[in-house]
mmCIF file of C-alpha atoms in Angstrom:
data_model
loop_
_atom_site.group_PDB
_atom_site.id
_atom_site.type_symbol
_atom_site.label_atom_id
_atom_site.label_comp_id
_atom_site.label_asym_id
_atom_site.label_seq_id
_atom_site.Cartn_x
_atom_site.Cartn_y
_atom_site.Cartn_z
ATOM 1 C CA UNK A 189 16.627 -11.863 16.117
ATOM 2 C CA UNK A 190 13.254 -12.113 14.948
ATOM 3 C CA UNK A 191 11.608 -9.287 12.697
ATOM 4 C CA UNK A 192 9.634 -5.963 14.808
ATOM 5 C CA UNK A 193 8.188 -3.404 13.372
ATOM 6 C CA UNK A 194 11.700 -1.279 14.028
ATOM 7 C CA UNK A 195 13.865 -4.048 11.803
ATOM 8 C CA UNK A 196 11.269 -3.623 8.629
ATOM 9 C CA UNK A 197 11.906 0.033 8.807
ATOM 10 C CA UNK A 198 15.530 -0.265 8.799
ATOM 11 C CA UNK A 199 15.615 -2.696 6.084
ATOM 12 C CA UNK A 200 13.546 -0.795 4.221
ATOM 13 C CA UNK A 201 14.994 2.530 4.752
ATOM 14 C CA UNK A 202 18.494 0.896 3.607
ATOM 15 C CA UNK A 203 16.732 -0.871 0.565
ATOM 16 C CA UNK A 204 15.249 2.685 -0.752
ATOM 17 C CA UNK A 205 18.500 4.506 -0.459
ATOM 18 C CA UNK A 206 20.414 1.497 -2.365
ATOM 19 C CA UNK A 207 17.574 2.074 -5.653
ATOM 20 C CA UNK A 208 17.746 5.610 -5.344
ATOM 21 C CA UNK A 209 21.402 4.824 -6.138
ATOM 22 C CA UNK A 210 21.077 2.110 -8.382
ATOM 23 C CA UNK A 211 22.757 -0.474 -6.285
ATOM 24 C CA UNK A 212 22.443 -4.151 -6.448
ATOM 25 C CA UNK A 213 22.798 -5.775 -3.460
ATOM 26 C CA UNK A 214 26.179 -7.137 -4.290
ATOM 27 C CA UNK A 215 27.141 -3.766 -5.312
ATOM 28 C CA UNK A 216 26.408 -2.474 -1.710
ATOM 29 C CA UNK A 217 27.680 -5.218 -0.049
ATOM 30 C CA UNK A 218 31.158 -4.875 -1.383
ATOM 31 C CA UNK A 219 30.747 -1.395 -0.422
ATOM 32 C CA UNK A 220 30.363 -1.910 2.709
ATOM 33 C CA UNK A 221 32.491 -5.228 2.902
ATOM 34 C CA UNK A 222 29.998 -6.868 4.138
ATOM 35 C CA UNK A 223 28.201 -10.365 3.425
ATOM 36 C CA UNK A 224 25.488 -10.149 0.490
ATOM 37 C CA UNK A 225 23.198 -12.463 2.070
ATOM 38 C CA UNK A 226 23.308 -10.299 5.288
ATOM 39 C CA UNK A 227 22.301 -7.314 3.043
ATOM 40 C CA UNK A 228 19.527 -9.616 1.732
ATOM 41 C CA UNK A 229 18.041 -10.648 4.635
ATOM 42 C CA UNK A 230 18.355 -7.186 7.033
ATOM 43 C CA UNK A 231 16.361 -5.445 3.605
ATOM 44 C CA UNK A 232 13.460 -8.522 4.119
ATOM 45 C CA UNK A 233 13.634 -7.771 7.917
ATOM 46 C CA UNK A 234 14.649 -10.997 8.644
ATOM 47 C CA UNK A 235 17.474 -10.098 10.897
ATOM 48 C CA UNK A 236 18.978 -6.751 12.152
ATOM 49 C CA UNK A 237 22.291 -5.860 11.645
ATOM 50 C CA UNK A 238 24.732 -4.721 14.739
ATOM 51 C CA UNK A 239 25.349 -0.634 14.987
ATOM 52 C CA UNK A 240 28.519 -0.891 13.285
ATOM 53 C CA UNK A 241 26.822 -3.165 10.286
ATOM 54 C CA UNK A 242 24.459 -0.426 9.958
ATOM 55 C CA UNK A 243 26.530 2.595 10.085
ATOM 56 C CA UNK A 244 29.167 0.895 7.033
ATOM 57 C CA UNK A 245 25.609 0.392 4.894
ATOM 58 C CA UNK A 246 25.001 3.506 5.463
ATOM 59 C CA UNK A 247 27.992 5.167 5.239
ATOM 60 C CA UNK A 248 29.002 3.470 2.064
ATOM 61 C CA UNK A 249 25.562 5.438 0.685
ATOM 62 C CA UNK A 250 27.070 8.777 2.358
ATOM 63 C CA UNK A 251 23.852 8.620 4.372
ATOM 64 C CA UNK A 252 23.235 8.809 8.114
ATOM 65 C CA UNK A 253 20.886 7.349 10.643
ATOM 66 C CA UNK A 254 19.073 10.254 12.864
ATOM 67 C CA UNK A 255 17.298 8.510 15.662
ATOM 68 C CA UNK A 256 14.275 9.902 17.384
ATOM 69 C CA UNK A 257 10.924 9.212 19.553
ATOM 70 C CA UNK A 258 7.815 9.591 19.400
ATOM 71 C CA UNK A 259 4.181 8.576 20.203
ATOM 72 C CA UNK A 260 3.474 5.155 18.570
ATOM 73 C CA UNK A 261 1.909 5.666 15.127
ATOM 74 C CA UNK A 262 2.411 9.572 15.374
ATOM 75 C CA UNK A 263 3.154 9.572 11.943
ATOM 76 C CA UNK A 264 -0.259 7.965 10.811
ATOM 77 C CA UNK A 265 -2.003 10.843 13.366
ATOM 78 C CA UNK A 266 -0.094 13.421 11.424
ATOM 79 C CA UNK A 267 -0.908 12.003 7.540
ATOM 80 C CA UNK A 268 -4.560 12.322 8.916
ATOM 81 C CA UNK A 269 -4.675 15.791 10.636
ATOM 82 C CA UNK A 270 -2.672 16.836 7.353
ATOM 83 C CA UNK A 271 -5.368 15.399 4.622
ATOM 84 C CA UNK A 272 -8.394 16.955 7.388
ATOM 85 C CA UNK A 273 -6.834 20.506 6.049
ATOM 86 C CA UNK A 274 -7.346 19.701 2.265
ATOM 87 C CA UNK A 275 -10.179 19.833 0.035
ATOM 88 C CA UNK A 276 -11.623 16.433 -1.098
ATOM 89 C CA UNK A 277 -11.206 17.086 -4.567
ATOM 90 C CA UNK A 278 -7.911 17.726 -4.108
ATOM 91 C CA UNK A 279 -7.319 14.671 -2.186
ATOM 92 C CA UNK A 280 -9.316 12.904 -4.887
ATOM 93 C CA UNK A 281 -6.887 14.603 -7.925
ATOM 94 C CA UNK A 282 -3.225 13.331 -5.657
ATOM 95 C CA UNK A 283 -4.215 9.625 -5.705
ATOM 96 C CA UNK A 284 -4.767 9.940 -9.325
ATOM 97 C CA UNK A 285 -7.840 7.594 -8.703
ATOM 98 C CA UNK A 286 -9.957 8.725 -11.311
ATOM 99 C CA UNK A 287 -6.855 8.077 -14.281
ATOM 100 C CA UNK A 288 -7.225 4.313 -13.001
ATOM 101 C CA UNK A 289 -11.192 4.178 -12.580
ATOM 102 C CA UNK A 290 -11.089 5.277 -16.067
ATOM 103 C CA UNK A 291 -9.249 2.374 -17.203
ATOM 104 C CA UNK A 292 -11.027 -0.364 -14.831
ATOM 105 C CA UNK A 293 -14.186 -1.094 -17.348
ATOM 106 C CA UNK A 294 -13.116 -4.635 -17.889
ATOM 107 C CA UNK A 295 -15.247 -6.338 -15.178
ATOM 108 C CA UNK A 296 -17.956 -4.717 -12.336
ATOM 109 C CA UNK A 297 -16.465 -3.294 -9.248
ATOM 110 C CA UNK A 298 -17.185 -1.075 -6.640
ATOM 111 C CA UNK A 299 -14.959 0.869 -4.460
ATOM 112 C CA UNK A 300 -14.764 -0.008 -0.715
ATOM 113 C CA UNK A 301 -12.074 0.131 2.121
ATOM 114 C CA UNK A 302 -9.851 3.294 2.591
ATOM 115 C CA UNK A 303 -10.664 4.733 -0.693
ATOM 116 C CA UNK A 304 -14.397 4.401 -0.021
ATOM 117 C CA UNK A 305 -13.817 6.375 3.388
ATOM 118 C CA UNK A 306 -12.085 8.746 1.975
ATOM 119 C CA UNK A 307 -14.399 9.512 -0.680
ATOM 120 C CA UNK A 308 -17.582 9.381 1.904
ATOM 121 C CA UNK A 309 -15.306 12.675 3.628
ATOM 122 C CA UNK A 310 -13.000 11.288 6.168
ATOM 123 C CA UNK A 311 -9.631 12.330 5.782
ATOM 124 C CA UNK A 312 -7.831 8.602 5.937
ATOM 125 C CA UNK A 313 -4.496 7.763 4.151
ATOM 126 C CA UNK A 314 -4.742 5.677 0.782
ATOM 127 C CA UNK A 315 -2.421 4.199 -0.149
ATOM 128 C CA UNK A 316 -3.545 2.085 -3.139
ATOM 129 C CA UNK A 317 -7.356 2.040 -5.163
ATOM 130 C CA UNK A 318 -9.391 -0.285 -2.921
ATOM 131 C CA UNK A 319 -11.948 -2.242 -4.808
ATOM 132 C CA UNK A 320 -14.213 -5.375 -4.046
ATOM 133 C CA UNK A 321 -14.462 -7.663 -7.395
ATOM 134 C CA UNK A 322 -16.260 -10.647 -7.451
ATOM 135 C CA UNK A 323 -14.672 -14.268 -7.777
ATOM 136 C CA UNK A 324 -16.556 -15.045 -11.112
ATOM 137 C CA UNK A 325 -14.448 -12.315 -12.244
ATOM 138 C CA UNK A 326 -10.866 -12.856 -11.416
ATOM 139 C CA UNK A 327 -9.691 -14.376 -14.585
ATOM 140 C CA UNK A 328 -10.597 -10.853 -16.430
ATOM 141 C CA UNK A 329 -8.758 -9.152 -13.752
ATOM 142 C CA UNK A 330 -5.580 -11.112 -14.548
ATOM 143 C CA UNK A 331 -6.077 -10.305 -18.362
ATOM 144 C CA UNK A 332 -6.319 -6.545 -17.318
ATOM 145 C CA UNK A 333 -3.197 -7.271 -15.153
ATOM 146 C CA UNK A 334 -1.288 -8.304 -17.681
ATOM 147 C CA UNK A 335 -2.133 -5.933 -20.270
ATOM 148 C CA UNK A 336 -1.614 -3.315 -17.665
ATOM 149 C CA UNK A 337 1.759 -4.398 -16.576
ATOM 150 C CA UNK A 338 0.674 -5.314 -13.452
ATOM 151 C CA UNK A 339 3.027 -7.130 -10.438
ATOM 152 C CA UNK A 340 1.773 -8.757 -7.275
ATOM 153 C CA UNK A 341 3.129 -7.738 -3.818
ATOM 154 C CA UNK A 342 5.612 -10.540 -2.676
ATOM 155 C CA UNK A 343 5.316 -10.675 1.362
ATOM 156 C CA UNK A 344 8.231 -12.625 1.493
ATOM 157 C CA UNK A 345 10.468 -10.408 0.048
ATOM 158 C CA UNK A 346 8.664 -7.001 0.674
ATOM 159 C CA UNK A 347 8.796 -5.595 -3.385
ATOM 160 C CA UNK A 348 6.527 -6.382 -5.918
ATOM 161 C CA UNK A 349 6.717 -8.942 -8.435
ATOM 162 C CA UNK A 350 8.468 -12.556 -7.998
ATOM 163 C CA UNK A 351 4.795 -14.365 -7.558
ATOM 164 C CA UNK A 352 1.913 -14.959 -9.616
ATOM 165 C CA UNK A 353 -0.433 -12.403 -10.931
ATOM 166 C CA UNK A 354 -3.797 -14.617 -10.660
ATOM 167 C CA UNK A 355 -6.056 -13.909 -7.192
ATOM 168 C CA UNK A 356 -6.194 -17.434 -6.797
ATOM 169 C CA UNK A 357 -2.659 -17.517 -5.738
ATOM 170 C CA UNK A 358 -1.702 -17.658 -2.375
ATOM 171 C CA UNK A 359 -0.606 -13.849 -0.873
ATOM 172 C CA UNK A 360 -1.651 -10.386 -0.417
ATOM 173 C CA UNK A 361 -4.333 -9.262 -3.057
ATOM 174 C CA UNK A 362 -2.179 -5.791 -3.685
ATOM 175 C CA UNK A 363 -1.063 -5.199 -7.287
ATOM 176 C CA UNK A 364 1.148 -2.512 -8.998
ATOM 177 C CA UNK A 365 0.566 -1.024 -12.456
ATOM 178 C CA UNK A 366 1.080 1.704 -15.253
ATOM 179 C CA UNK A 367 -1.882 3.461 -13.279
ATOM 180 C CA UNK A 368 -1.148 3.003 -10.059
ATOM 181 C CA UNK A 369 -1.658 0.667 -6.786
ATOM 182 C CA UNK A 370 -4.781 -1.801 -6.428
ATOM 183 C CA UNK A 371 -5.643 -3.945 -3.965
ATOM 184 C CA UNK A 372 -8.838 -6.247 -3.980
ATOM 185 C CA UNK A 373 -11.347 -7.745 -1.641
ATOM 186 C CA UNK A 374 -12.233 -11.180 -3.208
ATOM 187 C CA UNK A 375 -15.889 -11.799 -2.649
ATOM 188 C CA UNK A 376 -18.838 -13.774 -3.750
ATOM 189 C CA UNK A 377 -20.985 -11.126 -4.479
ATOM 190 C CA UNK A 378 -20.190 -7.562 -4.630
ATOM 191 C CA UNK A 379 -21.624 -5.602 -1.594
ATOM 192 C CA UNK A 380 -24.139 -3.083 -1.371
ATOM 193 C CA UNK A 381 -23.162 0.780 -2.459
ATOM 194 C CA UNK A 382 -23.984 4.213 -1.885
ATOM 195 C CA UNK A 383 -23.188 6.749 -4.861
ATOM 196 C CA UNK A 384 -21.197 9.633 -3.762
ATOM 197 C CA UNK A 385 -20.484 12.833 -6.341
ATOM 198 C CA UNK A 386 -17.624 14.928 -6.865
ATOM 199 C CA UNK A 387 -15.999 16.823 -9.146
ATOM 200 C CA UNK A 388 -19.419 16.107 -11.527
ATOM 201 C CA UNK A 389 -18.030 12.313 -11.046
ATOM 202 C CA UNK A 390 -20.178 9.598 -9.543
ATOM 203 C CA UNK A 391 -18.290 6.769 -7.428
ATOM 204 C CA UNK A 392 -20.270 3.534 -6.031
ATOM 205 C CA UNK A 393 -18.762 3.594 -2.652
ATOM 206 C CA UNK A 394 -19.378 0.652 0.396
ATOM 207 C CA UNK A 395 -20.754 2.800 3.264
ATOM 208 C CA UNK A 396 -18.557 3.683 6.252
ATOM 209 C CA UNK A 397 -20.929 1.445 8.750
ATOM 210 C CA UNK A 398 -20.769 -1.516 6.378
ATOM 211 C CA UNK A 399 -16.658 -0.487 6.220
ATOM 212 C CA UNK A 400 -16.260 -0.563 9.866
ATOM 213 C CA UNK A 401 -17.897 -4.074 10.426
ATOM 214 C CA UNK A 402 -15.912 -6.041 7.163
ATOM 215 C CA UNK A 403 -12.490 -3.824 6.357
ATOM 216 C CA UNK A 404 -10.467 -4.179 9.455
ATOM 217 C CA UNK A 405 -7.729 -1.539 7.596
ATOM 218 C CA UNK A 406 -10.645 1.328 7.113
ATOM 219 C CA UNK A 407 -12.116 0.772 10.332
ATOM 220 C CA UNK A 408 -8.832 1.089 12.450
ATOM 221 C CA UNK A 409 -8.244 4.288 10.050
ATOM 222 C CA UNK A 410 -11.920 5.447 10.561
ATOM 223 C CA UNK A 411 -11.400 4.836 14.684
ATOM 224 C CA UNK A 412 -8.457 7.030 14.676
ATOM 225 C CA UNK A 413 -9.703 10.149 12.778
ATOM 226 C CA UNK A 414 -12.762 10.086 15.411
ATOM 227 C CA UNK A 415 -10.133 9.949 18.196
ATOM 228 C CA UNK A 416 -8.540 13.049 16.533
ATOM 229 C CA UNK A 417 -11.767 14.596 16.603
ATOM 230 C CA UNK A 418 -12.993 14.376 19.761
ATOM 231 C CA UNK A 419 -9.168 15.293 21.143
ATOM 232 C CA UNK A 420 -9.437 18.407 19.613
ATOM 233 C CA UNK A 421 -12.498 19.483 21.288
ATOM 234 C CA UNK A 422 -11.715 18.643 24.578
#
């Protein structure tokens, strides 16, 4: 069976309960009495396992599965209604953002993508610092990696670490660290910035019209608050 949205959540469901348990894979699969490579490739959403399959890794946890509906990417319209009701600065103070701005002084960047939005006032879910850094400066960013502890997010196997640190590298420019989550738009040039305040804080921020014609993620984010606006007042 090929991977759907529906098998990643699975596999990634059962692959949080195993660490919050401190499983291995083989660990689990013996459990279960099961095959590890099964276990290996459900987790990467390669393949889904049959009901029973599912209900012996689960079991074998002393977890569950509750199944329910609802409207496709309700969740994502409920993270956004939920950050509309809090302050900014509060927002601002739960991503930690400014603990890792503080540390960033190794090489110019400015913030763009959902961070940007979020910091221009619309109430979008971040998940990780979003920054645009310039070519020319990608070897400094791999020295901050490393001093930082940093690990790359490995697509293949949907954790981080396994692949190379450097931008260069093939793959998803999203990095873990000490500080938090980072993920990078590789440019030439870095784009042109507004400066937003809060807090007594100054951030260089990529406008939201520049966001919405070159960050695909923000703009789909930025599309749906608006939807959610305009819902509410009809």
């Amino acid at each position: 069976m090929s991977s759907t949205r529906l098998v990643t959540l699975l596999g990634a469901a059962v692959r949080q309960q195993r660490h919050l348990r401190d499983l291995s894979q083989r660990q689990l699969a013996a459990l279960a009495e099961v095959d590890q490579a099964a276990v290996a490739r459900f987790e990467r959403g390669e393949r889904a396992p049959t009901i029973a399959v599912l209900e012996r890794l689960l079991a074998a946890m002393d977890v569950q599965l509750v199944i329910g509906v609802e409207p496709l990417d309700a969740h994502l319209d409920a993270r956004i209604d939920g950050l509309a009701a809090r302050p900014i600065a509060e927002r601002i103070d739960g991503l930690g953002l400014d603990r890792l701005l503080d540390r960033l002084t190794d090489f110019p960047q400015v913030i763009t993508g959902s961070t940007a939005a979020l910091l221009q006032g619309a109430p979008v879910p971040v998940d990780a610092l979003e920054i645009a850094l310039r070519w020319q400066d990608s070897r400094a960013f791999t020295r901050w990696l490393e001093t930082h502890y940093g690990q790359r997010w490995n697509a293949r196997w949907g954790e981080f670490g396994g692949v190379w640190l450097e931008p260069e590298e093939p793959g998803e420019h999203l990095w873990s660290t000490r500080y938090g989550e980072i993920r990078a738009t590789m440019c030439d040039e870095l784009p042109e910035t507004i400066e937003v305040r809060h807090g007594g804080r100054s951030y260089q921020v990529v406008p939201l019209v520049e966001l919405e014609l070159s960050e695909p993620r923000a703009a789909e984010l930025l599309r749906r608050y608006r939807d959610r606006q305009l819902a509410s007042k009809s």
